[in-house]
Amino acid sequence: MRISVLGVGYVGLILSVSLADFGFEVTGIDIDNKKIDKLKRGKSVLHEDGLNKLLEKHVNKNLTFTTSYESVTSSDIIFLCVGTPQNKNGEANLNFLFSAADKIKAYLDRKEYKVIVIKSTVPVGTNRKIKELFSDYNIDVVSNPEFLREGIALQDFFNPKRIVLGFESLKNKRPIILMEEVYNYFKEKDVPFIITKWETAELIKYASNAFLATKISYVNELSKLADKVGADIKIISHSMGLDPRIGNKFLNAGIGYGGSCFPKDVRALIRQFEDNRVEPTLIKATDKVNEEQIIWFFNKIKEYFNNNINQKTFAVLGLAFKPNTDDLRESRGIKLIDLLLKEGAIVKGFDYVEKARENAINIYKSDKSEASYGYNLYILDNIYETVKDVDGIVITTEYNFNKEDWEKIKKLIKNKVVFDGRNTLDAGKIKKLGFEYYGVGR
Ligand SMILES: NC(=O)c1ccc[n+]([C@@H]2O[C@H](COP(=O)([O-])OP(=O)(O)OC[C@H]3O[C@@H](n4cnc5c(N)ncnc54)[C@H](O)[C@@H]3O)[C@@H](O)[C@H]2O)c1
């Protein structure tokens, strides 16, 4: 079977290498020349465990990369994995998707049967619109939302909890059989297959992400009360999580969720409610709590310095929105750096992932962040250099910083205070060393 994948970002690249590993002939297509040049040489453009190995194994064998759409002519299946970012009004921007769909038209024979699979996260009704675009072609459109998590993307791809497939009609068996063939590996592993109609499949993805975001906002809201009354949210979360009806995942209080999916998907879902005149009371609150959480934490830092952080120096530990990724989209670390810089602070930023550091430098170099602050920001590649002579440490990404040498940090730092925005540190140990410790709700 021949497969084309349009858009080789996080989702499309992981899909391309994985389908190649299943033995299919795969062509990854992207409009980004630089990305394609690197991939052609078998070099990864993302930081993901195992990705380099799979690229080495398959590139220029059964996996090729190109900027040309030509391969769609001979493909049985065309996956659309382009970005669906957020418009200013919160709705999903479908320009990349419709542009990609439009471009492939010229390469298709109207009579030859093909399946177009939409893997991008798209609002309800999008699969139907894509089908309308190809109404005079022999094409079926399938909704196949993706659930991988950055940082463990390959592990997630090969061990999915479910495969969701949405179709125009369940009476038409042809695309169903073809998709089951693509994912036969998972069929054999007894992964549940949800075979349903387009609208349900489209909504499953938003429902899942908004639910996880809501769980985070719930515990974050609670953390503010815990903070006020002297309770410990970490113990509360742990205790709640022991109840299997609640579960312990996505229940760590912190400075809020970020990343390429949760913030935009929550807002796109709100828009879908509003477009259909249904009030999204709970989901709106999820978004509001998330936006307020980082401000609340920032104010806590400011209060410590009597509301004047001008010329104070901070070590911000964590740039990416979560551990082991280079993705800075909606990262709370970057947001916090922006807030600190805006009030005149000097920031030394650090992340364990080299590409995350490079991406951070690029954001500020290209003035794409909320503002540009000249020389008040330094991105360093060594944690001990980062904490040297600072007025405070701020933890923004959920890494296990306990493994660092805090005796050494104690000697390097100017003012022994830690603001743990992810509640990752062993607070007792840190305090014993003579640090002042401020967590989230504890
Ligand atoms: N990143 C995740 O963890 C994740 C998880 C699940 C679902 N999703 C969803 O998957 C979709 C893709 O997300 P991503 O994070 O992989 O995005 P991304 O920005 O990393 O990658 C998108 C790629 O599409 C390319 N592109 C844009 N227009 C194109 C065109 N006309 N032809 C070919 N390529 C084109 C871009 O150059 C880019 O490389 C989004 O809808 C997202 O919400 C993402």
Tab-separated table of C-alpha atoms and ligand atoms in Angstrom:
chain	number	residue	atom	x	y	z
A	1	MET	CA	0.000	0.000	0.000
A	2	ARG	CA	1.263	3.482	-0.857
A	3	ILE	CA	0.630	6.291	1.576
A	4	SER	CA	1.249	10.042	1.396
A	5	VAL	CA	1.397	12.132	4.558
A	6	LEU	CA	0.855	15.874	4.143
A	7	GLY	CA	2.476	17.923	6.877
A	8	VAL	CA	5.413	16.267	8.637
A	9	GLY	CA	5.309	18.149	11.946
A	10	TYR	CA	4.877	16.306	15.249
A	11	VAL	CA	1.901	14.236	14.161
A	12	GLY	CA	2.784	13.724	10.494
A	13	LEU	CA	6.426	12.810	11.084
A	14	ILE	CA	5.631	10.285	13.800
A	15	LEU	CA	2.899	8.832	11.565
A	16	SER	CA	5.243	8.664	8.538
A	17	VAL	CA	8.058	6.790	10.290
A	18	SER	CA	5.618	4.476	12.063
A	19	LEU	CA	3.709	3.549	8.896
A	20	ALA	CA	7.070	2.964	7.186
A	21	ASP	CA	7.952	0.678	10.079
A	22	PHE	CA	4.734	-1.277	9.432
A	23	GLY	CA	6.152	-1.873	5.938
A	24	PHE	CA	4.124	0.599	3.844
A	25	GLU	CA	5.627	2.775	1.110
A	26	VAL	CA	5.394	6.246	2.654
A	27	THR	CA	6.022	9.728	1.255
A	28	GLY	CA	6.133	12.617	3.706
A	29	ILE	CA	5.256	15.954	2.120
A	30	ASP	CA	5.752	19.396	3.623
A	31	ILE	CA	5.918	22.977	2.382
A	32	ASP	CA	8.853	23.689	4.698
A	33	ASN	CA	11.983	23.275	2.519
A	34	LYS	CA	14.404	23.334	5.445
A	35	LYS	CA	12.505	20.584	7.248
A	36	ILE	CA	12.357	18.397	4.156
A	37	ASP	CA	16.071	18.900	3.378
A	38	LYS	CA	16.996	17.689	6.840
A	39	LEU	CA	14.596	14.750	6.753
A	40	LYS	CA	15.883	13.685	3.329
A	41	ARG	CA	19.272	13.279	4.976
A	42	GLY	CA	17.672	11.106	7.649
A	43	LYS	CA	18.027	13.815	10.306
A	44	SER	CA	15.206	14.427	12.737
A	45	VAL	CA	13.585	17.831	13.052
A	46	LEU	CA	12.004	16.989	16.398
A	47	HIS	CA	13.222	15.858	19.780
A	48	GLU	CA	11.521	12.471	20.292
A	49	ASP	CA	13.006	9.282	21.699
A	50	GLY	CA	13.598	6.636	19.018
A	51	LEU	CA	12.813	8.933	16.094
A	52	ASN	CA	16.377	9.115	14.748
A	53	LYS	CA	16.629	5.324	14.779
A	54	LEU	CA	13.449	4.880	12.734
A	55	LEU	CA	14.500	7.598	10.291
A	56	GLU	CA	17.851	5.876	9.811
A	57	LYS	CA	16.106	2.564	9.252
A	58	HIS	CA	13.600	3.753	6.634
A	59	VAL	CA	14.673	6.992	4.925
A	60	ASN	CA	15.455	6.471	1.245
A	61	LYS	CA	14.160	2.899	1.551
A	62	ASN	CA	10.389	2.802	2.029
A	63	LEU	CA	10.212	6.358	3.405
A	64	THR	CA	10.915	9.445	1.305
A	65	PHE	CA	10.436	13.148	1.965
A	66	THR	CA	9.598	15.808	-0.569
A	67	THR	CA	8.013	19.221	-1.071
A	68	SER	CA	6.212	17.962	-4.202
A	69	TYR	CA	2.623	16.700	-4.107
A	70	GLU	CA	3.249	14.311	-7.003
A	71	SER	CA	3.244	11.162	-4.864
A	72	VAL	CA	-0.452	11.573	-4.056
A	73	THR	CA	-1.201	10.463	-7.642
A	74	SER	CA	-0.013	6.938	-6.889
A	75	SER	CA	-1.070	6.809	-3.220
A	76	ASP	CA	-3.976	4.718	-1.959
A	77	ILE	CA	-4.295	6.823	1.161
A	78	ILE	CA	-3.503	10.485	1.778
A	79	PHE	CA	-3.204	11.590	5.384
A	80	LEU	CA	-3.676	15.299	6.184
A	81	CYS	CA	-1.624	16.211	9.265
A	82	VAL	CA	-1.199	19.962	8.827
A	83	GLY	CA	-1.553	22.398	11.710
A	84	THR	CA	-4.925	23.780	12.812
A	85	PRO	CA	-3.816	26.707	14.980
A	86	GLN	CA	-6.076	29.117	16.785
A	87	ASN	CA	-7.597	32.175	15.178
A	88	LYS	CA	-7.822	35.370	17.249
A	89	ASN	CA	-11.490	34.650	18.021
A	90	GLY	CA	-10.633	31.198	19.387
A	91	GLU	CA	-11.883	29.114	16.465
A	92	ALA	CA	-9.635	26.606	14.691
A	93	ASN	CA	-7.876	28.044	11.667
A	94	LEU	CA	-8.454	25.607	8.813
A	95	ASN	CA	-6.497	27.511	6.154
A	96	PHE	CA	-3.599	25.025	6.081
A	97	LEU	CA	-6.009	22.120	5.816
A	98	PHE	CA	-8.089	23.519	2.962
A	99	SER	CA	-5.012	24.786	1.154
A	100	ALA	CA	-3.400	21.321	1.364
A	101	ALA	CA	-6.632	19.658	0.189
A	102	ASP	CA	-6.900	22.112	-2.665
A	103	LYS	CA	-3.313	21.576	-3.765
A	104	ILE	CA	-3.606	17.785	-4.048
A	105	LYS	CA	-6.623	18.076	-6.346
A	106	ALA	CA	-4.417	18.816	-9.352
A	107	TYR	CA	-2.603	15.504	-8.827
A	108	LEU	CA	-5.667	13.281	-8.599
A	109	ASP	CA	-7.469	11.393	-11.326
A	110	ARG	CA	-11.179	11.969	-10.656
A	111	LYS	CA	-12.017	8.314	-11.350
A	112	GLU	CA	-9.282	6.637	-9.344
A	113	TYR	CA	-10.394	5.612	-5.851
A	114	LYS	CA	-8.514	7.148	-2.924
A	115	VAL	CA	-9.055	7.728	0.756
A	116	ILE	CA	-8.235	11.072	2.367
A	117	VAL	CA	-7.692	10.751	6.112
A	118	ILE	CA	-7.897	13.824	8.335
A	119	LYS	CA	-5.601	13.384	11.304
A	120	SER	CA	-5.414	17.069	12.186
A	121	THR	CA	-7.700	18.112	15.039
A	122	VAL	CA	-10.667	19.723	13.300
A	123	PRO	CA	-14.065	21.091	14.402
A	124	VAL	CA	-17.238	19.156	13.781
A	125	GLY	CA	-18.303	19.420	10.160
A	126	THR	CA	-14.808	19.703	8.672
A	127	ASN	CA	-14.682	16.172	7.219
A	128	ARG	CA	-17.991	16.878	5.513
A	129	LYS	CA	-16.600	20.101	4.018
A	130	ILE	CA	-13.502	18.296	2.717
A	131	LYS	CA	-15.745	15.659	1.138
A	132	GLU	CA	-17.747	18.446	-0.575
A	133	LEU	CA	-14.486	19.778	-1.972
A	134	PHE	CA	-13.972	16.409	-3.670
A	135	SER	CA	-17.626	15.789	-4.573
A	136	ASP	CA	-16.770	15.001	-8.195
A	137	TYR	CA	-13.877	12.688	-7.265
A	138	ASN	CA	-13.946	8.984	-6.378
A	139	ILE	CA	-12.859	9.732	-2.826
A	140	ASP	CA	-13.859	8.765	0.688
A	141	VAL	CA	-12.928	10.984	3.612
A	142	VAL	CA	-12.065	9.465	6.998
A	143	SER	CA	-11.715	11.235	10.345
A	144	ASN	CA	-8.863	9.713	12.348
A	145	PRO	CA	-7.928	11.998	15.267
A	146	GLU	CA	-4.526	11.572	16.885
A	147	PHE	CA	-3.930	11.192	20.622
A	148	LEU	CA	-0.140	11.002	20.909
A	149	ARG	CA	1.670	12.970	23.583
A	150	GLU	CA	4.795	14.911	22.710
A	151	GLY	CA	7.862	13.632	24.539
A	152	ILE	CA	6.662	10.022	24.314
A	153	ALA	CA	5.107	10.279	20.859
A	154	LEU	CA	6.467	7.043	19.362
A	155	GLN	CA	5.671	5.052	22.476
A	156	ASP	CA	2.118	6.424	22.304
A	157	PHE	CA	1.778	5.761	18.589
A	158	PHE	CA	2.707	2.099	18.950
A	159	ASN	CA	0.604	1.621	22.104
A	160	PRO	CA	-2.635	3.507	21.460
A	161	LYS	CA	-5.521	3.253	23.906
A	162	ARG	CA	-7.996	3.347	21.002
A	163	ILE	CA	-8.139	3.934	17.262
A	164	VAL	CA	-10.931	6.342	16.357
A	165	LEU	CA	-12.217	6.200	12.787
A	166	GLY	CA	-15.086	8.359	11.553
A	167	PHE	CA	-16.876	7.748	8.271
A	168	GLU	CA	-19.593	9.395	6.225
A	169	SER	CA	-21.657	6.201	6.344
A	170	LEU	CA	-20.995	2.893	8.037
A	171	LYS	CA	-22.774	1.141	5.151
A	172	ASN	CA	-19.855	1.894	2.831
A	173	LYS	CA	-17.361	-0.804	3.827
A	174	ARG	CA	-14.576	0.116	1.396
A	175	PRO	CA	-12.837	2.846	3.440
A	176	ILE	CA	-13.439	0.900	6.667
A	177	ILE	CA	-11.642	-2.178	5.288
A	178	LEU	CA	-8.776	-0.051	3.983
A	179	MET	CA	-8.286	1.740	7.319
A	180	GLU	CA	-8.394	-1.561	9.198
A	181	GLU	CA	-5.639	-2.763	6.902
A	182	VAL	CA	-3.514	0.311	7.692
A	183	TYR	CA	-3.948	-0.275	11.417
A	184	ASN	CA	-3.910	-4.086	11.275
A	185	TYR	CA	-0.973	-4.123	13.710
A	186	PHE	CA	-3.279	-2.626	16.372
A	187	LYS	CA	-6.185	-4.950	15.473
A	188	GLU	CA	-3.904	-7.890	16.215
A	189	LYS	CA	-2.957	-6.312	19.556
A	190	ASP	CA	-6.658	-6.012	20.489
A	191	VAL	CA	-6.602	-2.219	20.640
A	192	PRO	CA	-10.245	-1.025	20.713
A	193	PHE	CA	-11.409	0.394	17.363
A	194	ILE	CA	-14.129	3.037	17.541
A	195	ILE	CA	-15.852	2.939	14.164
A	196	THR	CA	-18.347	5.755	14.036
A	197	LYS	CA	-19.619	8.669	12.000
A	198	TRP	CA	-17.589	11.778	11.189
A	199	GLU	CA	-19.195	14.098	13.729
A	200	THR	CA	-18.669	11.734	16.658
A	201	ALA	CA	-15.031	11.083	15.749
A	202	GLU	CA	-14.340	14.796	15.388
A	203	LEU	CA	-15.869	15.543	18.778
A	204	ILE	CA	-14.107	12.657	20.593
A	205	LYS	CA	-10.777	14.446	20.182
A	206	TYR	CA	-12.026	17.784	21.579
A	207	ALA	CA	-13.989	16.045	24.345
A	208	SER	CA	-10.856	14.189	25.493
A	209	ASN	CA	-8.508	17.174	25.473
A	210	ALA	CA	-11.008	19.523	27.123
A	211	PHE	CA	-11.696	16.941	29.841
A	212	LEU	CA	-7.992	16.612	30.704
A	213	ALA	CA	-7.620	20.393	30.652
A	214	THR	CA	-10.632	20.678	32.972
A	215	LYS	CA	-9.072	18.206	35.409
A	216	ILE	CA	-5.942	20.391	35.509
A	217	SER	CA	-7.919	23.611	35.971
A	218	TYR	CA	-10.006	21.965	38.706
A	219	VAL	CA	-6.975	21.105	40.809
A	220	ASN	CA	-5.360	24.463	40.026
A	221	GLU	CA	-8.411	26.341	41.266
A	222	LEU	CA	-8.374	24.203	44.388
A	223	SER	CA	-4.677	24.953	44.889
A	224	LYS	CA	-5.470	28.646	45.488
A	225	LEU	CA	-7.807	27.737	48.340
A	226	ALA	CA	-5.255	25.257	49.744
A	227	ASP	CA	-2.699	28.057	49.641
A	228	LYS	CA	-4.964	30.413	51.601
A	229	VAL	CA	-5.956	27.918	54.291
A	230	GLY	CA	-2.562	26.262	54.738
A	231	ALA	CA	-3.493	22.896	53.226
A	232	ASP	CA	-1.191	20.897	50.952
A	233	ILE	CA	-2.620	20.367	47.446
A	234	LYS	CA	-0.026	17.711	46.671
A	235	ILE	CA	-1.342	15.484	49.449
A	236	ILE	CA	-4.931	16.311	48.464
A	237	SER	CA	-4.239	15.326	44.813
A	238	HIS	CA	-2.477	12.146	45.844
A	239	SER	CA	-5.326	11.172	48.091
A	240	MET	CA	-7.959	11.983	45.451
A	241	GLY	CA	-6.022	10.042	42.837
A	242	LEU	CA	-6.036	6.862	44.901
A	243	ASP	CA	-9.746	6.636	44.181
A	244	PRO	CA	-9.867	4.770	40.835
A	245	ARG	CA	-12.997	6.726	39.875
A	246	ILE	CA	-10.825	9.864	39.901
A	247	GLY	CA	-7.360	8.571	38.959
A	248	ASN	CA	-4.089	10.342	39.614
A	249	LYS	CA	-3.314	11.603	36.105
A	250	PHE	CA	-3.615	15.315	35.218
A	251	LEU	CA	-4.182	16.125	38.870
A	252	ASN	CA	-0.918	17.903	39.721
A	253	ALA	CA	-1.406	21.531	40.635
A	254	GLY	CA	0.903	23.904	38.814
A	255	ILE	CA	1.053	27.042	36.712
A	256	GLY	CA	-1.380	25.704	34.139
A	257	TYR	CA	-1.403	23.753	30.915
A	258	GLY	CA	0.259	24.907	27.697
A	259	GLY	CA	1.372	23.257	24.506
A	260	SER	CA	0.154	23.035	20.963
A	261	CYS	CA	-3.146	21.314	21.773
A	262	PHE	CA	-4.938	21.959	25.087
A	263	PRO	CA	-5.212	25.765	24.953
A	264	LYS	CA	-6.314	25.920	21.310
A	265	ASP	CA	-8.544	22.844	21.471
A	266	VAL	CA	-10.368	24.111	24.570
A	267	ARG	CA	-11.021	27.440	22.828
A	268	ALA	CA	-12.039	25.792	19.554
A	269	LEU	CA	-14.524	23.662	21.500
A	270	ILE	CA	-15.934	26.776	23.168
A	271	ARG	CA	-16.466	28.242	19.696
A	272	GLN	CA	-18.245	25.101	18.530
A	273	PHE	CA	-20.627	25.332	21.504
A	274	GLU	CA	-21.280	29.000	20.786
A	275	ASP	CA	-21.744	28.459	17.060
A	276	ASN	CA	-24.420	25.918	17.957
A	277	ARG	CA	-25.967	28.197	20.606
A	278	VAL	CA	-25.116	25.918	23.540
A	279	GLU	CA	-23.542	27.615	26.570
A	280	PRO	CA	-20.073	26.133	27.361
A	281	THR	CA	-20.139	27.153	31.050
A	282	LEU	CA	-17.660	24.600	32.376
A	283	ILE	CA	-15.222	24.659	29.466
A	284	LYS	CA	-15.079	28.460	29.478
A	285	ALA	CA	-14.160	28.298	33.164
A	286	THR	CA	-11.401	25.780	32.376
A	287	ASP	CA	-9.795	28.285	30.015
A	288	LYS	CA	-10.263	31.207	32.434
A	289	VAL	CA	-8.744	29.335	35.388
A	290	ASN	CA	-5.769	28.372	33.235
A	291	GLU	CA	-5.102	31.935	32.133
A	292	GLU	CA	-5.411	33.232	35.695
A	293	GLN	CA	-3.220	30.566	37.277
A	294	ILE	CA	0.095	31.811	35.911
A	295	ILE	CA	-0.744	35.416	36.840
A	296	TRP	CA	-1.595	34.272	40.361
A	297	PHE	CA	1.764	32.519	40.648
A	298	PHE	CA	3.627	35.465	39.132
A	299	ASN	CA	2.019	37.754	41.713
A	300	LYS	CA	3.241	35.402	44.436
A	301	ILE	CA	6.794	35.861	43.158
A	302	LYS	CA	6.343	39.620	43.031
A	303	GLU	CA	4.906	39.794	46.529
A	304	TYR	CA	8.007	38.094	47.869
A	305	PHE	CA	10.059	40.972	46.399
A	306	ASN	CA	7.675	43.656	47.744
A	307	ASN	CA	6.162	44.029	44.277
A	308	ASN	CA	9.368	45.250	42.710
A	309	ILE	CA	11.332	42.805	40.568
A	310	ASN	CA	13.082	45.449	38.495
A	311	GLN	CA	16.741	44.333	37.956
A	312	LYS	CA	16.173	41.180	40.029
A	313	THR	CA	17.675	38.106	38.366
A	314	PHE	CA	15.740	34.855	38.014
A	315	ALA	CA	16.696	31.367	36.914
A	316	VAL	CA	13.716	29.981	34.991
A	317	LEU	CA	14.041	26.201	34.871
A	318	GLY	CA	12.007	24.792	31.975
A	319	LEU	CA	11.305	26.394	28.617
A	320	ALA	CA	9.250	23.752	26.792
A	321	PHE	CA	5.606	23.286	27.724
A	322	LYS	CA	6.409	19.885	29.187
A	323	PRO	CA	9.461	17.660	29.768
A	324	ASN	CA	11.408	16.012	26.955
A	325	THR	CA	10.060	18.054	24.090
A	326	ASP	CA	11.332	21.077	22.191
A	327	ASP	CA	7.812	22.447	21.708
A	328	LEU	CA	7.417	25.953	23.111
A	329	ARG	CA	3.902	26.630	21.846
A	330	GLU	CA	1.852	28.239	24.659
A	331	SER	CA	4.582	27.194	27.090
A	332	ARG	CA	3.947	28.509	30.591
A	333	GLY	CA	7.730	28.910	31.008
A	334	ILE	CA	7.877	31.331	28.084
A	335	LYS	CA	4.784	33.123	29.385
A	336	LEU	CA	6.427	33.543	32.785
A	337	ILE	CA	9.652	34.789	31.188
A	338	ASP	CA	7.576	37.388	29.317
A	339	LEU	CA	5.917	38.504	32.570
A	340	LEU	CA	9.253	38.763	34.392
A	341	LEU	CA	10.961	40.686	31.577
A	342	LYS	CA	8.050	43.067	31.227
A	343	GLU	CA	8.601	44.216	34.817
A	344	GLY	CA	12.317	44.775	34.360
A	345	ALA	CA	13.696	41.490	35.674
A	346	ILE	CA	16.735	39.746	34.224
A	347	VAL	CA	16.073	36.146	33.223
A	348	LYS	CA	18.419	33.213	32.841
A	349	GLY	CA	16.498	30.416	31.137
A	350	PHE	CA	17.330	26.717	31.041
A	351	ASP	CA	15.891	23.496	29.633
A	352	TYR	CA	17.466	20.026	29.487
A	353	VAL	CA	16.461	19.687	25.803
A	354	GLU	CA	18.951	21.426	23.507
A	355	LYS	CA	16.383	22.073	20.765
A	356	ALA	CA	14.047	23.676	23.299
A	357	ARG	CA	16.852	26.102	24.182
A	358	GLU	CA	17.497	26.801	20.503
A	359	ASN	CA	13.789	27.397	19.902
A	360	ALA	CA	13.643	29.799	22.858
A	361	ILE	CA	16.549	31.792	21.457
A	362	ASN	CA	14.779	31.903	18.099
A	363	ILE	CA	11.508	33.135	19.602
A	364	TYR	CA	13.155	36.128	21.227
A	365	LYS	CA	15.511	36.763	18.311
A	366	SER	CA	12.642	36.907	15.877
A	367	ASP	CA	10.532	39.076	18.187
A	368	LYS	CA	7.684	36.613	17.965
A	369	SER	CA	7.012	36.654	21.676
A	370	GLU	CA	4.784	39.316	23.173
A	371	ALA	CA	7.666	41.753	23.300
A	372	SER	CA	11.389	41.938	22.707
A	373	TYR	CA	13.580	42.776	25.651
A	374	GLY	CA	17.075	43.255	24.305
A	375	TYR	CA	19.713	41.776	26.558
A	376	ASN	CA	17.679	40.962	29.641
A	377	LEU	CA	17.306	37.322	28.676
A	378	TYR	CA	20.022	34.682	28.629
A	379	ILE	CA	19.442	31.065	27.607
A	380	LEU	CA	22.041	28.764	29.141
A	381	ASP	CA	22.888	25.111	28.605
A	382	ASN	CA	24.066	24.361	32.137
A	383	ILE	CA	21.757	24.402	35.145
A	384	TYR	CA	24.496	25.469	37.583
A	385	GLU	CA	25.493	28.418	35.385
A	386	THR	CA	21.804	29.312	35.237
A	387	VAL	CA	21.302	29.483	39.000
A	388	LYS	CA	24.595	31.311	39.659
A	389	ASP	CA	24.063	34.632	41.477
A	390	VAL	CA	20.292	34.762	40.911
A	391	ASP	CA	17.740	36.308	43.278
A	392	GLY	CA	15.389	33.357	42.883
A	393	ILE	CA	14.725	30.099	41.054
A	394	VAL	CA	11.416	29.573	39.262
A	395	ILE	CA	10.485	26.054	38.146
A	396	THR	CA	8.192	26.112	35.129
A	397	THR	CA	8.430	22.640	33.519
A	398	GLU	CA	7.644	19.367	35.280
A	399	TYR	CA	11.167	17.903	35.229
A	400	ASN	CA	12.531	16.002	38.188
A	401	PHE	CA	14.879	18.703	39.459
A	402	ASN	CA	15.386	16.734	42.707
A	403	LYS	CA	18.197	14.850	40.983
A	404	GLU	CA	20.309	18.031	40.805
A	405	ASP	CA	22.959	18.827	43.406
A	406	TRP	CA	21.073	21.295	45.649
A	407	GLU	CA	24.072	21.626	47.982
A	408	LYS	CA	25.965	23.002	44.996
A	409	ILE	CA	23.022	25.197	43.945
A	410	LYS	CA	22.885	26.583	47.492
A	411	LYS	CA	26.481	27.742	47.193
A	412	LEU	CA	25.974	29.317	43.750
A	413	ILE	CA	22.726	31.190	44.302
A	414	LYS	CA	22.597	34.746	45.702
A	415	ASN	CA	19.232	34.518	47.455
A	416	LYS	CA	18.043	31.088	48.551
A	417	VAL	CA	14.422	31.065	47.367
A	418	VAL	CA	12.637	28.651	45.045
A	419	PHE	CA	9.239	29.211	43.409
A	420	ASP	CA	8.198	25.727	42.341
A	421	GLY	CA	5.531	26.235	39.675
A	422	ARG	CA	5.194	22.486	39.140
A	423	ASN	CA	5.417	21.200	42.731
A	424	THR	CA	8.198	18.873	41.617
A	425	LEU	CA	10.705	19.453	44.390
A	426	ASP	CA	10.994	17.606	47.679
A	427	ALA	CA	9.988	20.690	49.691
A	428	GLY	CA	11.161	19.232	53.027
A	429	LYS	CA	14.655	18.534	51.727
A	430	ILE	CA	14.941	21.934	50.075
A	431	LYS	CA	13.842	23.757	53.220
A	432	LYS	CA	16.280	21.729	55.326
A	433	LEU	CA	19.055	23.029	53.102
A	434	GLY	CA	18.048	26.554	54.083
A	435	PHE	CA	15.989	27.510	51.033
A	436	GLU	CA	12.707	29.343	51.260
A	437	TYR	CA	10.218	27.290	49.272
A	438	TYR	CA	7.010	28.442	47.583
A	439	GLY	CA	4.998	25.832	45.704
A	440	VAL	CA	1.531	25.931	44.177
A	441	GLY	CA	-1.025	25.390	46.931
A	442	ARG	CA	1.370	23.951	49.472
B	1	LIG	N1	1.439	17.995	18.469
B	1	LIG	C1	0.659	17.152	19.127
B	1	LIG	O1	0.994	16.669	20.209
B	1	LIG	C2	-0.675	16.756	18.547
B	1	LIG	C3	-1.350	15.656	19.093
B	1	LIG	C4	-2.577	15.291	18.559
B	1	LIG	C5	-3.139	16.032	17.529
B	1	LIG	N2	-2.478	17.109	17.025
B	1	LIG	C6	-3.093	17.855	15.922
B	1	LIG	O2	-2.438	17.464	14.708
B	1	LIG	C7	-2.339	18.582	13.822
B	1	LIG	C8	-0.890	18.825	13.475
B	1	LIG	O3	-0.221	19.207	14.647
B	1	LIG	P1	1.375	19.258	14.736
B	1	LIG	O4	1.699	19.541	16.146
B	1	LIG	O5	1.933	18.058	14.070
B	1	LIG	O6	1.653	20.554	13.835
B	1	LIG	P2	3.048	21.102	13.298
B	1	LIG	O7	2.906	22.560	13.206
B	1	LIG	O8	4.168	20.506	14.092
B	1	LIG	O9	3.147	20.490	11.826
B	1	LIG	C9	2.323	20.864	10.769
B	1	LIG	C10	3.138	20.741	9.490
B	1	LIG	O10	2.286	20.950	8.362
B	1	LIG	C11	3.042	21.618	7.378
B	1	LIG	N3	2.142	22.181	6.362
B	1	LIG	C12	1.368	23.274	6.432
B	1	LIG	N4	0.672	23.429	5.277
B	1	LIG	C13	1.021	22.408	4.471
B	1	LIG	C14	0.649	22.005	3.170
B	1	LIG	N5	-0.217	22.717	2.435
B	1	LIG	N6	1.203	20.897	2.635
B	1	LIG	C15	2.108	20.180	3.347
B	1	LIG	N7	2.494	20.503	4.586
B	1	LIG	C16	1.964	21.593	5.154
B	1	LIG	C17	3.854	22.618	8.160
B	1	LIG	O11	4.954	23.108	7.437
B	1	LIG	C18	4.254	21.783	9.371
B	1	LIG	O12	5.496	21.121	9.181
B	1	LIG	C19	-3.028	19.734	14.541
B	1	LIG	O13	-4.368	19.787	14.140
B	1	LIG	C20	-2.931	19.350	16.000
B	1	LIG	O14	-3.961	19.934	16.774
B	1	LIG	C21	-1.249	17.487	17.505
